[in-house]
mmCIF file of C-alpha atoms in Angstrom:
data_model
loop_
_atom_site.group_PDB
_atom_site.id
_atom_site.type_symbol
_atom_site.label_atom_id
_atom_site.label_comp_id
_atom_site.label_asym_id
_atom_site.label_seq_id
_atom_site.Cartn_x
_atom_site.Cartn_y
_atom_site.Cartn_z
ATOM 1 C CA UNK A 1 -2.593 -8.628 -22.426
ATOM 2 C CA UNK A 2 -2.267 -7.873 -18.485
ATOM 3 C CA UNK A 3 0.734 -7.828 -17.028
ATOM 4 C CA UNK A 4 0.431 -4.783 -14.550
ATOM 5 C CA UNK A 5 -3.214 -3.678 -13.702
ATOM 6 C CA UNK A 6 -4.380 -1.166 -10.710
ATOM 7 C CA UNK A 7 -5.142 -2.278 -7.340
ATOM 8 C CA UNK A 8 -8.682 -1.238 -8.234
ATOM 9 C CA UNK A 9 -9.116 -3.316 -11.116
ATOM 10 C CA UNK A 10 -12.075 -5.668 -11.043
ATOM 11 C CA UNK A 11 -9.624 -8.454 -11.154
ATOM 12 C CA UNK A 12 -9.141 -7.773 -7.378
ATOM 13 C CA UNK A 13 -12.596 -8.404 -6.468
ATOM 14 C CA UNK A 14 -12.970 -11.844 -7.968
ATOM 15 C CA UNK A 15 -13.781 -14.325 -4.366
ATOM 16 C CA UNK A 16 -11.938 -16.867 -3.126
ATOM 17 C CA UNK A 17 -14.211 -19.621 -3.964
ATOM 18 C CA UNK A 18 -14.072 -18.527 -7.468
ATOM 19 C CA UNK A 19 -10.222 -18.750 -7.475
ATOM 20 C CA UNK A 20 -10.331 -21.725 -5.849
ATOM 21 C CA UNK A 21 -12.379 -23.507 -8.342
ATOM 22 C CA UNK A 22 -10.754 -21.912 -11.732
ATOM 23 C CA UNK A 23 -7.297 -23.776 -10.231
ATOM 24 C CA UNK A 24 -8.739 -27.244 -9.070
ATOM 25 C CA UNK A 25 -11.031 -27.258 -12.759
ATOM 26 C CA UNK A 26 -7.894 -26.385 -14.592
ATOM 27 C CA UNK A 27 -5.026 -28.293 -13.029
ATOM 28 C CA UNK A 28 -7.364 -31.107 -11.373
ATOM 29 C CA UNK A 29 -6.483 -30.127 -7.974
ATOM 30 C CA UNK A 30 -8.219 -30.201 -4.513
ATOM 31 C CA UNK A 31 -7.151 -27.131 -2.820
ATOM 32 C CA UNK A 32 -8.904 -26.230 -0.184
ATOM 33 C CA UNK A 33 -7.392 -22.737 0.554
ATOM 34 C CA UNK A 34 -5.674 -20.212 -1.532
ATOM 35 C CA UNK A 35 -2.341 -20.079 0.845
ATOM 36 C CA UNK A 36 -1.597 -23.536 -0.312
ATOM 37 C CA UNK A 37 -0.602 -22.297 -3.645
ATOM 38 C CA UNK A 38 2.692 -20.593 -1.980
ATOM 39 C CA UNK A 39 5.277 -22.967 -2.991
ATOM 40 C CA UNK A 40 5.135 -21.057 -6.395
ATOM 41 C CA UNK A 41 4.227 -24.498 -8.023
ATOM 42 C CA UNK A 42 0.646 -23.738 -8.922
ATOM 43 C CA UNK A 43 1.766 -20.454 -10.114
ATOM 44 C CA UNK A 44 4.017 -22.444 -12.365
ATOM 45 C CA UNK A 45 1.635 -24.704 -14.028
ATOM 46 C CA UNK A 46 -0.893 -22.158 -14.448
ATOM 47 C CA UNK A 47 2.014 -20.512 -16.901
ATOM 48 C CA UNK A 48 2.455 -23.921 -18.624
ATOM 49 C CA UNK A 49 -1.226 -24.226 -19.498
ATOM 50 C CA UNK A 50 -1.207 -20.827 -20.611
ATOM 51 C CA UNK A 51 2.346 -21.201 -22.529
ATOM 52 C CA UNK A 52 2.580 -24.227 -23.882
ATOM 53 C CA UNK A 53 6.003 -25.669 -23.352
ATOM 54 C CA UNK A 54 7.651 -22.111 -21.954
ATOM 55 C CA UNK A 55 7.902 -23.963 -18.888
ATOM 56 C CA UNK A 56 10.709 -26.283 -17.365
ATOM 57 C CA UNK A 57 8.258 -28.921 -15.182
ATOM 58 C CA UNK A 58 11.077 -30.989 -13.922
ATOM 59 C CA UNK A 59 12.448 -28.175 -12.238
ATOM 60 C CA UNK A 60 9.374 -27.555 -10.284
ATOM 61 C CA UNK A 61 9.053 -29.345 -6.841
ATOM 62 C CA UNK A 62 5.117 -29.478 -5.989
ATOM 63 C CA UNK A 63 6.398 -31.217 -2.704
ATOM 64 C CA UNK A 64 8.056 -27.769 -1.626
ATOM 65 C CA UNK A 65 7.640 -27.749 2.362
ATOM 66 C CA UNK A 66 10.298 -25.358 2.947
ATOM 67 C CA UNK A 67 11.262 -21.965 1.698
ATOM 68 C CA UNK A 68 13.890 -22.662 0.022
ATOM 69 C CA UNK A 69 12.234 -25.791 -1.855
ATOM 70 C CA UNK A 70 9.813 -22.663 -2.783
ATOM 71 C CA UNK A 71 11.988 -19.971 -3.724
ATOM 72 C CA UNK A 72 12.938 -22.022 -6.534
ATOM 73 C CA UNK A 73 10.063 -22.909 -7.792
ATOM 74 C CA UNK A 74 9.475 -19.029 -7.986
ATOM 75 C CA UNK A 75 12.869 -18.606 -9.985
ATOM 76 C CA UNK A 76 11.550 -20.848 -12.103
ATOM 77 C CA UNK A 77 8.390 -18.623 -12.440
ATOM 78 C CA UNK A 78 10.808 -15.319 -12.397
ATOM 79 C CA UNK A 79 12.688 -16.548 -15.690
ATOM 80 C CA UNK A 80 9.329 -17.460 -17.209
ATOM 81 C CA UNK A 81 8.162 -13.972 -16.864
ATOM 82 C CA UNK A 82 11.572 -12.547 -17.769
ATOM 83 C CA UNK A 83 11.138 -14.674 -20.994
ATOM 84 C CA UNK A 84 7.388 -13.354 -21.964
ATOM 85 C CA UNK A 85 8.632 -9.989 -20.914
ATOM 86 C CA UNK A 86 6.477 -9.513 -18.380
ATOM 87 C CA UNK A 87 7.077 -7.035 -15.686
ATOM 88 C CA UNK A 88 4.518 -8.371 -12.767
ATOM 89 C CA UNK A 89 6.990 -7.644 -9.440
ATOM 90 C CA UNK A 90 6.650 -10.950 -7.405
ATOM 91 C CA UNK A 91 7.073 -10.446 -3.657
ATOM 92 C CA UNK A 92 8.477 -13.582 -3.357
ATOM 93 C CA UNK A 93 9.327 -12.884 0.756
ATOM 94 C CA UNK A 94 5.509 -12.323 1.549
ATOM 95 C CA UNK A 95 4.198 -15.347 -0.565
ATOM 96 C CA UNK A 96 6.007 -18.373 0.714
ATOM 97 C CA UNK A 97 4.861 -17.362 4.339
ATOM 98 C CA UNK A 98 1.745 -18.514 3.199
ATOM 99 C CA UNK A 99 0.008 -15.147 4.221
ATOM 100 C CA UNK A 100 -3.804 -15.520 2.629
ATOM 101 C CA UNK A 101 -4.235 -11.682 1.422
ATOM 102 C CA UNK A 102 -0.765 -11.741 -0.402
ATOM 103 C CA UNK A 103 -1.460 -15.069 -2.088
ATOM 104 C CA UNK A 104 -4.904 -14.268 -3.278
ATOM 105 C CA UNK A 105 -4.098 -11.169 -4.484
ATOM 106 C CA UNK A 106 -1.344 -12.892 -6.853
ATOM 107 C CA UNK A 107 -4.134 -15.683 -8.069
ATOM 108 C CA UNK A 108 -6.426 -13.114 -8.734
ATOM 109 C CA UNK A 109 -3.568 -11.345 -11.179
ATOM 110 C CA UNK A 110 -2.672 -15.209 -12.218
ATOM 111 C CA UNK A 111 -6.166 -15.398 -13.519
ATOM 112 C CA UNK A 112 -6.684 -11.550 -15.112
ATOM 113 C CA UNK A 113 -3.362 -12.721 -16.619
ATOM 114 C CA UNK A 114 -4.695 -16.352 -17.972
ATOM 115 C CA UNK A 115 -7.792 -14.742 -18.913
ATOM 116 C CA UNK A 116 -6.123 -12.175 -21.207
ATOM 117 C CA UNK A 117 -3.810 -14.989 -23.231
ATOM 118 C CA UNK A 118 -6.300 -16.383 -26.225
ATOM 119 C CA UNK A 119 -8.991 -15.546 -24.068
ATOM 120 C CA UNK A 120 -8.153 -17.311 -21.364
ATOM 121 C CA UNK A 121 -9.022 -20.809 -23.321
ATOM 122 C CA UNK A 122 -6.795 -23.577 -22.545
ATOM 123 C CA UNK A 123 -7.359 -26.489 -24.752
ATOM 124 C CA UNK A 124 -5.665 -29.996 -25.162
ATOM 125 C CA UNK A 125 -3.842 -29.586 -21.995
ATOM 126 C CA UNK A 126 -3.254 -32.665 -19.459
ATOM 127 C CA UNK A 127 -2.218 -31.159 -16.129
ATOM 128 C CA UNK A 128 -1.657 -34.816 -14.843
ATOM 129 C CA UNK A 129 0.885 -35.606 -17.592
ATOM 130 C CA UNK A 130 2.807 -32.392 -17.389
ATOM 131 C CA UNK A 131 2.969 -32.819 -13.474
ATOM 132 C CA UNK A 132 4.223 -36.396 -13.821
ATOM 133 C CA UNK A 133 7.485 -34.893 -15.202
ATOM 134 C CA UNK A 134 7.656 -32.339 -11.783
ATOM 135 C CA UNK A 135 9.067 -33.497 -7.906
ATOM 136 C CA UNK A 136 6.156 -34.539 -6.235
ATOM 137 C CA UNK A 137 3.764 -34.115 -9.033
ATOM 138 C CA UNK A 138 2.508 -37.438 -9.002
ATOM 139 C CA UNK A 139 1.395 -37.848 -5.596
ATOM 140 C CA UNK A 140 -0.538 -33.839 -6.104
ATOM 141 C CA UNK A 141 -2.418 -35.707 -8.815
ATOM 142 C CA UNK A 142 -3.320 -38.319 -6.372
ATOM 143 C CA UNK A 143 -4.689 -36.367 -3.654
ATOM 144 C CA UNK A 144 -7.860 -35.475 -5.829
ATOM 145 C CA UNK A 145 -8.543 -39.423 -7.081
ATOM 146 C CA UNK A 146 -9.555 -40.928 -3.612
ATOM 147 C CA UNK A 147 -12.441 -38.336 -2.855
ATOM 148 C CA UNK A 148 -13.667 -38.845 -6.674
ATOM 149 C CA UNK A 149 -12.933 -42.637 -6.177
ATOM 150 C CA UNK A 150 -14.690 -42.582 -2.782
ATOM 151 C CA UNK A 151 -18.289 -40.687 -3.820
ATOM 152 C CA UNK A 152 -18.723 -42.949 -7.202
ATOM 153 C CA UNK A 153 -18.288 -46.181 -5.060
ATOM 154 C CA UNK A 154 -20.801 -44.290 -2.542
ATOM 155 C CA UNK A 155 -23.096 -43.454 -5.494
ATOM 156 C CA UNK A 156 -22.613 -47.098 -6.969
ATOM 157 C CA UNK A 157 -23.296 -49.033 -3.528
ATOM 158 C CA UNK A 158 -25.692 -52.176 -4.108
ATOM 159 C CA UNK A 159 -29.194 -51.346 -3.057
ATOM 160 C CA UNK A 160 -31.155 -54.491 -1.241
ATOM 161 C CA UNK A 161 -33.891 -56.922 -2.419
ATOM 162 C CA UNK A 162 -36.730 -55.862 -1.706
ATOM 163 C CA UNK A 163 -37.948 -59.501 -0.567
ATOM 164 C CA UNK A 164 -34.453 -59.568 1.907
ATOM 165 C CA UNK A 165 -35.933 -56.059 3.310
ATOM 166 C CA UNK A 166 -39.090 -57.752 4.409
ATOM 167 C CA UNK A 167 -37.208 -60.614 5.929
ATOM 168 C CA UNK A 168 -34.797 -58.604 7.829
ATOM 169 C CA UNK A 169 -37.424 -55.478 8.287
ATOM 170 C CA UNK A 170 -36.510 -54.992 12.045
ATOM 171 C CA UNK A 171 -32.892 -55.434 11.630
ATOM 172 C CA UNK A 172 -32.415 -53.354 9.251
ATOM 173 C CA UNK A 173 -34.501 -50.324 11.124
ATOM 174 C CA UNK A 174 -33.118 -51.409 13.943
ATOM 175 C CA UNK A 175 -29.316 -51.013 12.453
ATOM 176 C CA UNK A 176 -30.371 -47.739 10.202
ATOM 177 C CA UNK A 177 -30.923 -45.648 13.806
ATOM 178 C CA UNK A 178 -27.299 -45.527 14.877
ATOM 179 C CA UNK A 179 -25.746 -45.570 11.804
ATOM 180 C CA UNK A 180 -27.766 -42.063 11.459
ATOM 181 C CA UNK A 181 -27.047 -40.966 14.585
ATOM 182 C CA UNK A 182 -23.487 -42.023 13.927
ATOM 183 C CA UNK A 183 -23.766 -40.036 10.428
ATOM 184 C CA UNK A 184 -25.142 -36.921 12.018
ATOM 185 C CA UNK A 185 -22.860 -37.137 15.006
ATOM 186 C CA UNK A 186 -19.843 -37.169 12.145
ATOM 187 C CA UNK A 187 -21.582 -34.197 10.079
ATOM 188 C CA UNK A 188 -21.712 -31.447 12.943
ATOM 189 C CA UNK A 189 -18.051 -32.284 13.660
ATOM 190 C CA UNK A 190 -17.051 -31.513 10.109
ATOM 191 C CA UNK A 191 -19.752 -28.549 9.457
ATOM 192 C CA UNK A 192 -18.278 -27.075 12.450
ATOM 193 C CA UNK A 193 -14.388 -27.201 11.212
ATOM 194 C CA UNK A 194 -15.295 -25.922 7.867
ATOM 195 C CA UNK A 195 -16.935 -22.946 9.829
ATOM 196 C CA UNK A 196 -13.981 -22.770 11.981
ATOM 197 C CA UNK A 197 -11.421 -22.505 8.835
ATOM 198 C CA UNK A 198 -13.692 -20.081 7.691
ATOM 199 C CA UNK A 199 -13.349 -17.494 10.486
ATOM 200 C CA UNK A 200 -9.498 -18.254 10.789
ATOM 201 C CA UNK A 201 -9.457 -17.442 7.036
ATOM 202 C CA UNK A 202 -10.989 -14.215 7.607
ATOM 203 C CA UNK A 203 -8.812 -13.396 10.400
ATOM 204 C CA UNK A 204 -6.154 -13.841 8.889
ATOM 205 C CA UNK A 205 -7.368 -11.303 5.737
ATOM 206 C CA UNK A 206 -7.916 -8.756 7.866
ATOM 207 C CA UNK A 207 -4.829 -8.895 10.217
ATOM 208 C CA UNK A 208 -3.070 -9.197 6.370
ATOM 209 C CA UNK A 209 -4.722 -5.264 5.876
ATOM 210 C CA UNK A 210 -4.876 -3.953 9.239
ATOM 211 C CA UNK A 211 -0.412 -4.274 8.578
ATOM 212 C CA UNK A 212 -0.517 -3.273 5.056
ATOM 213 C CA UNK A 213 -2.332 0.127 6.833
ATOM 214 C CA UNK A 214 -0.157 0.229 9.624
ATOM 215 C CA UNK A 215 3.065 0.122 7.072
ATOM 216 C CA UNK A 216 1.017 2.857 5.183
ATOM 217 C CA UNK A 217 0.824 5.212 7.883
ATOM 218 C CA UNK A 218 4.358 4.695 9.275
ATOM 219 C CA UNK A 219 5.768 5.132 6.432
ATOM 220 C CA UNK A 220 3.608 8.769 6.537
ATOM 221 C CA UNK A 221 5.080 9.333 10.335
ATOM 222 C CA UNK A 222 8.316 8.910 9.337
ATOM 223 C CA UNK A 223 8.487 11.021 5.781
ATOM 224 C CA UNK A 224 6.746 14.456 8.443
ATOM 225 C CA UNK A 225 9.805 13.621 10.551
ATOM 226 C CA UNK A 226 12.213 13.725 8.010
ATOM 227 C CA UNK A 227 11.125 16.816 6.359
ATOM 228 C CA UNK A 228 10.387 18.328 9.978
ATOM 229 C CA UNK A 229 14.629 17.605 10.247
ATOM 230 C CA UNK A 230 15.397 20.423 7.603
ATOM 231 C CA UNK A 231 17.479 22.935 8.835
ATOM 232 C CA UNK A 232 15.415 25.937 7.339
ATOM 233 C CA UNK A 233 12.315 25.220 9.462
ATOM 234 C CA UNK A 234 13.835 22.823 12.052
ATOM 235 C CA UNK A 235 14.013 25.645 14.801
ATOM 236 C CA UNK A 236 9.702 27.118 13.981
ATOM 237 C CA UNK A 237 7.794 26.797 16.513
ATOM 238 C CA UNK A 238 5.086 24.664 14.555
ATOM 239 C CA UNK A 239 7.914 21.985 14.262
ATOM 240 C CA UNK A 240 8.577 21.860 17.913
ATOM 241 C CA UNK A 241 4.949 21.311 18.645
ATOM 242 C CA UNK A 242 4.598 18.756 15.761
ATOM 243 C CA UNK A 243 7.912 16.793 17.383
ATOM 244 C CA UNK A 244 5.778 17.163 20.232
ATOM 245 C CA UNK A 245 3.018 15.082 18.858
ATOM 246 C CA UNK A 246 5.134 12.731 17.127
ATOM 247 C CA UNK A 247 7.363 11.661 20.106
ATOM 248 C CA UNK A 248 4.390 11.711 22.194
ATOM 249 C CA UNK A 249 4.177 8.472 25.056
ATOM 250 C CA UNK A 250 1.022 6.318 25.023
ATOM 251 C CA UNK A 251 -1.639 7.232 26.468
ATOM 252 C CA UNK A 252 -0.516 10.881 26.625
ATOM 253 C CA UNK A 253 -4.360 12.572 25.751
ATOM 254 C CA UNK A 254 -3.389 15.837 26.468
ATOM 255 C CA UNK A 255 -0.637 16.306 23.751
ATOM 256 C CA UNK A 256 -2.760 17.958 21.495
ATOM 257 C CA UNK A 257 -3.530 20.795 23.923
ATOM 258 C CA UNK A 258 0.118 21.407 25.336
ATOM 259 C CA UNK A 259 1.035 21.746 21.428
ATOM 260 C CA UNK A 260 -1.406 24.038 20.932
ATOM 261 C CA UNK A 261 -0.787 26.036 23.951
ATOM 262 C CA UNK A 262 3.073 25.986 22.412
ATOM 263 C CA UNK A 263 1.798 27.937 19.081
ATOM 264 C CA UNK A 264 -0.248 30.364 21.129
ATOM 265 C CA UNK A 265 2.061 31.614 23.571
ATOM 266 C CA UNK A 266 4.377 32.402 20.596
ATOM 267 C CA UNK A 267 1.928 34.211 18.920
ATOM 268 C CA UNK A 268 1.252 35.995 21.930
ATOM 269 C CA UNK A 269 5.162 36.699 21.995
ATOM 270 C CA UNK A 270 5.053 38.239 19.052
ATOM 271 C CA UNK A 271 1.918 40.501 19.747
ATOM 272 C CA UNK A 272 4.066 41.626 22.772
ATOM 273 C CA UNK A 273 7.259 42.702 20.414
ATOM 274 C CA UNK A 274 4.992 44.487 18.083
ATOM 275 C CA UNK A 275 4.671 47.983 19.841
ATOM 276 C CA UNK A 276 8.611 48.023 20.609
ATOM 277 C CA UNK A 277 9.249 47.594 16.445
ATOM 278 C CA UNK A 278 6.333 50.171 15.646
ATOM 279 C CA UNK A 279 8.146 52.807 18.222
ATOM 280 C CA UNK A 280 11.644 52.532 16.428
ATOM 281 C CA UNK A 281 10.318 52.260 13.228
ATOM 282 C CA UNK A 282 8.696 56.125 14.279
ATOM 283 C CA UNK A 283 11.937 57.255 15.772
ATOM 284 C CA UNK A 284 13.342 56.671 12.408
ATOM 285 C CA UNK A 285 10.964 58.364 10.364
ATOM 286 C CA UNK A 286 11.797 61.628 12.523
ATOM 287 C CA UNK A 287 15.277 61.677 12.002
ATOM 288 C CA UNK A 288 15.199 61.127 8.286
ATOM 289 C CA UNK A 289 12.950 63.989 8.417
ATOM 290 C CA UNK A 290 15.211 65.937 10.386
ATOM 291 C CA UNK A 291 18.021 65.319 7.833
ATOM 292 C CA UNK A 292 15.710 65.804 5.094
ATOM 293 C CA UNK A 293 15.266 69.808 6.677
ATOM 294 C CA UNK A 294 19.202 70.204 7.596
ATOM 295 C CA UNK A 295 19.652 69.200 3.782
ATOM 296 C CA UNK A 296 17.271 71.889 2.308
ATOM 297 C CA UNK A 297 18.493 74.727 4.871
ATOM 298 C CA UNK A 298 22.019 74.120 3.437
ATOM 299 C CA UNK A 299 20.754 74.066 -0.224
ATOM 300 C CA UNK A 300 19.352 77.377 0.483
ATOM 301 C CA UNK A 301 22.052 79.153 2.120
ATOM 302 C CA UNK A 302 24.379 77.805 -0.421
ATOM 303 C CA UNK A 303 22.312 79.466 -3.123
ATOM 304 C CA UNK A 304 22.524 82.831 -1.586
ATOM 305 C CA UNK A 305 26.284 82.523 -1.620
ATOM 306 C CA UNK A 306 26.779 81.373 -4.593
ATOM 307 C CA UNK A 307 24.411 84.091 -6.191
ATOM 308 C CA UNK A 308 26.397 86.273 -9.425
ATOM 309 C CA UNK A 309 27.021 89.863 -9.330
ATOM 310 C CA UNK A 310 24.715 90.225 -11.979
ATOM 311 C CA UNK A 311 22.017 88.620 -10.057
ATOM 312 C CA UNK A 312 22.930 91.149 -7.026
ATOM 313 C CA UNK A 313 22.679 93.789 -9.010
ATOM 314 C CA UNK A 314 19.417 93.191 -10.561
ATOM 315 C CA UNK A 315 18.331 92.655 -6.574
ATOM 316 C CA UNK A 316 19.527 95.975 -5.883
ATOM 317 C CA UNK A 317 17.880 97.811 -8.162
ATOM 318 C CA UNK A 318 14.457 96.292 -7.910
ATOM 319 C CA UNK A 319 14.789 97.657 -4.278
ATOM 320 C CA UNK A 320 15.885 101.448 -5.266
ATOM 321 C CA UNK A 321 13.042 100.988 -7.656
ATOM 322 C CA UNK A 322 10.832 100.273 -4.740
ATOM 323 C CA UNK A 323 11.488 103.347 -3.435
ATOM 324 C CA UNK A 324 13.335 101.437 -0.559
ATOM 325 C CA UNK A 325 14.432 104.021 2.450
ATOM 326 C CA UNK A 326 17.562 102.332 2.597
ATOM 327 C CA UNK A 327 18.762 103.322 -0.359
ATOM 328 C CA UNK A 328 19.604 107.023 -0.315
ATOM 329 C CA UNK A 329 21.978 108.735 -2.283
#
């Protein structure tokens, strides 16, 4: 059973039109859009089809206009998931502004969900009745019974004898022109809304992600600053030139190049300081090798002195034995 799948499940790729159709088959609706499902009622029936009798339907206001009236109705869907044990976070502040990327996104993990419970079969259920019970419910069930009313009586209009046809031949073609025109004239109008809702749909998707990427990237920004704030690497020069580029002005196009001029002259800097540390590093060597001489020239002449009789003695007679002019006697 679903409750929390990836962003790149294939649940997320199921269209619009495909939502739109699984909700107006299964709860004999006529939504036209996805957004209109953001008073959290849909969501709630969807849950009683699935769950028989889990859920409270006079609680749930289908005539929600404000947010209030909706954030209820998602309480109501909040304890219903509390009760299944279900652990689907619902961002209850970016649904009920009716924002068409949010609220698709939670159909199309409605549906993974409804399609993972029995295998997504829902049997013996009557979405009218249960709605009766529900604020508003009865006059959601209506909206959907004049437009089926309207195309049977279209389908079931009287056709005319053929013998009145002949007799009234002229009028009749004479009557048929402008009612087409009239009918075509009425078509365009409507063709060219749907394409207009169409386009305003889409806009609205992809203003819905271009945010969701700014908030992504911001949220980037801001974690570099923070870690650029820690007092171990706060005073490097690569910080200063990335504060540089962060706290950059609009339209600056030569930020880049000043920070990168920053990190050069300090490496030059430290070329420059180089010679100056390799000179006292040889001064040093040269006195410890001084010391290291004064230290053996003592060892040695403390030797000598500290030589025993015996020892001189020895020494003295290897030089008479030398034959030594010094020694005479």
């Amino acid at each position: 059973m679903a409750t929390n799948i990836g962003m790149m499940d294939g649940a997320y790729f199921v269209g619009r039109s495909e939502i739109l159709s699984w909700i107006n088959t299964t709860l004999h609706l006529s939504l036209s859009k996805v957004e209109e499902a953001c008073s959290g009622a849909v969501h709630c029936q969807m849950m009683d089809a699935v769950h028989p009798g889990m859920v409270p339907m006079h609680k749930v206001n289908f005539d929600a206009k404000n947010e209030y009236e909706m954030i209820q109705n998602y309480k109501v869907l909040q304890d219903i998931f509390n009760k299944l044990k279900i652990t689907k976070h619902i961002e209850v502040s970016k649904l009920v502004k009716g924002r068409p990327l949010d609220n698709l996104e939670f159909m199309q993990w409605m549906k993974r969900y409804c399609d993972s419970v029995n295998g997504g079969g829902i049997n013996n259920y009557n979405p009218l009745e249960r709605r009766e019970a529900s604020k508003g419910g009865r006059e959601s069930g209506k909206k959907s019974a004049p437009q089926q009313s309207s195309t049977k009586g279209s389908n079931a209009a009287p056709r005319p004898s053929s013998s009145h046809a002949r007799r009234n031949s002229n009028d009749v073609t004479s009557s048929a022109h402008p009612s087409n025109q009239s009918a075509k004239a009425s078509s365009k109008p409507s063709t060219s809304m749907a394409a207009y809702d169409e386009q305003i749909t889409e806009l609205k998707l992809s203003v819905d992600s271009l945010e969701k990427e700014r908030d992504f990237y911001f949220a980037k920004l801001r974690d570099i600053e923070i870690l650029c704030q820690t007092p171990e690497i706060e005073d490097s020069p690569i910080v200063a030139a990335i504060h540089k580029i962060l706290y950059a002005t609009d339209g600056d196009a030569s930020v880049v190049t000043e920070a990168q001029a920053m990190l050069a002259l300090q490496s030059k800097e430290a070329e420059a300081l180089s010679p100056i540390a390799e000179a006292s590093e040889e001064k040093s060597s040269c006195e410890i090798q001084k010391r290291k001489n004064i230290l053996n020239s003592d060892v040695d002449a403390a030797g000598i002195i500290t030589l025993s009789p015996r020892q001189r003695l020895s020494d003295a007679s290897d030089v008479h034995c030398s034959g030594s002019p010094l020694m005479t006697y």
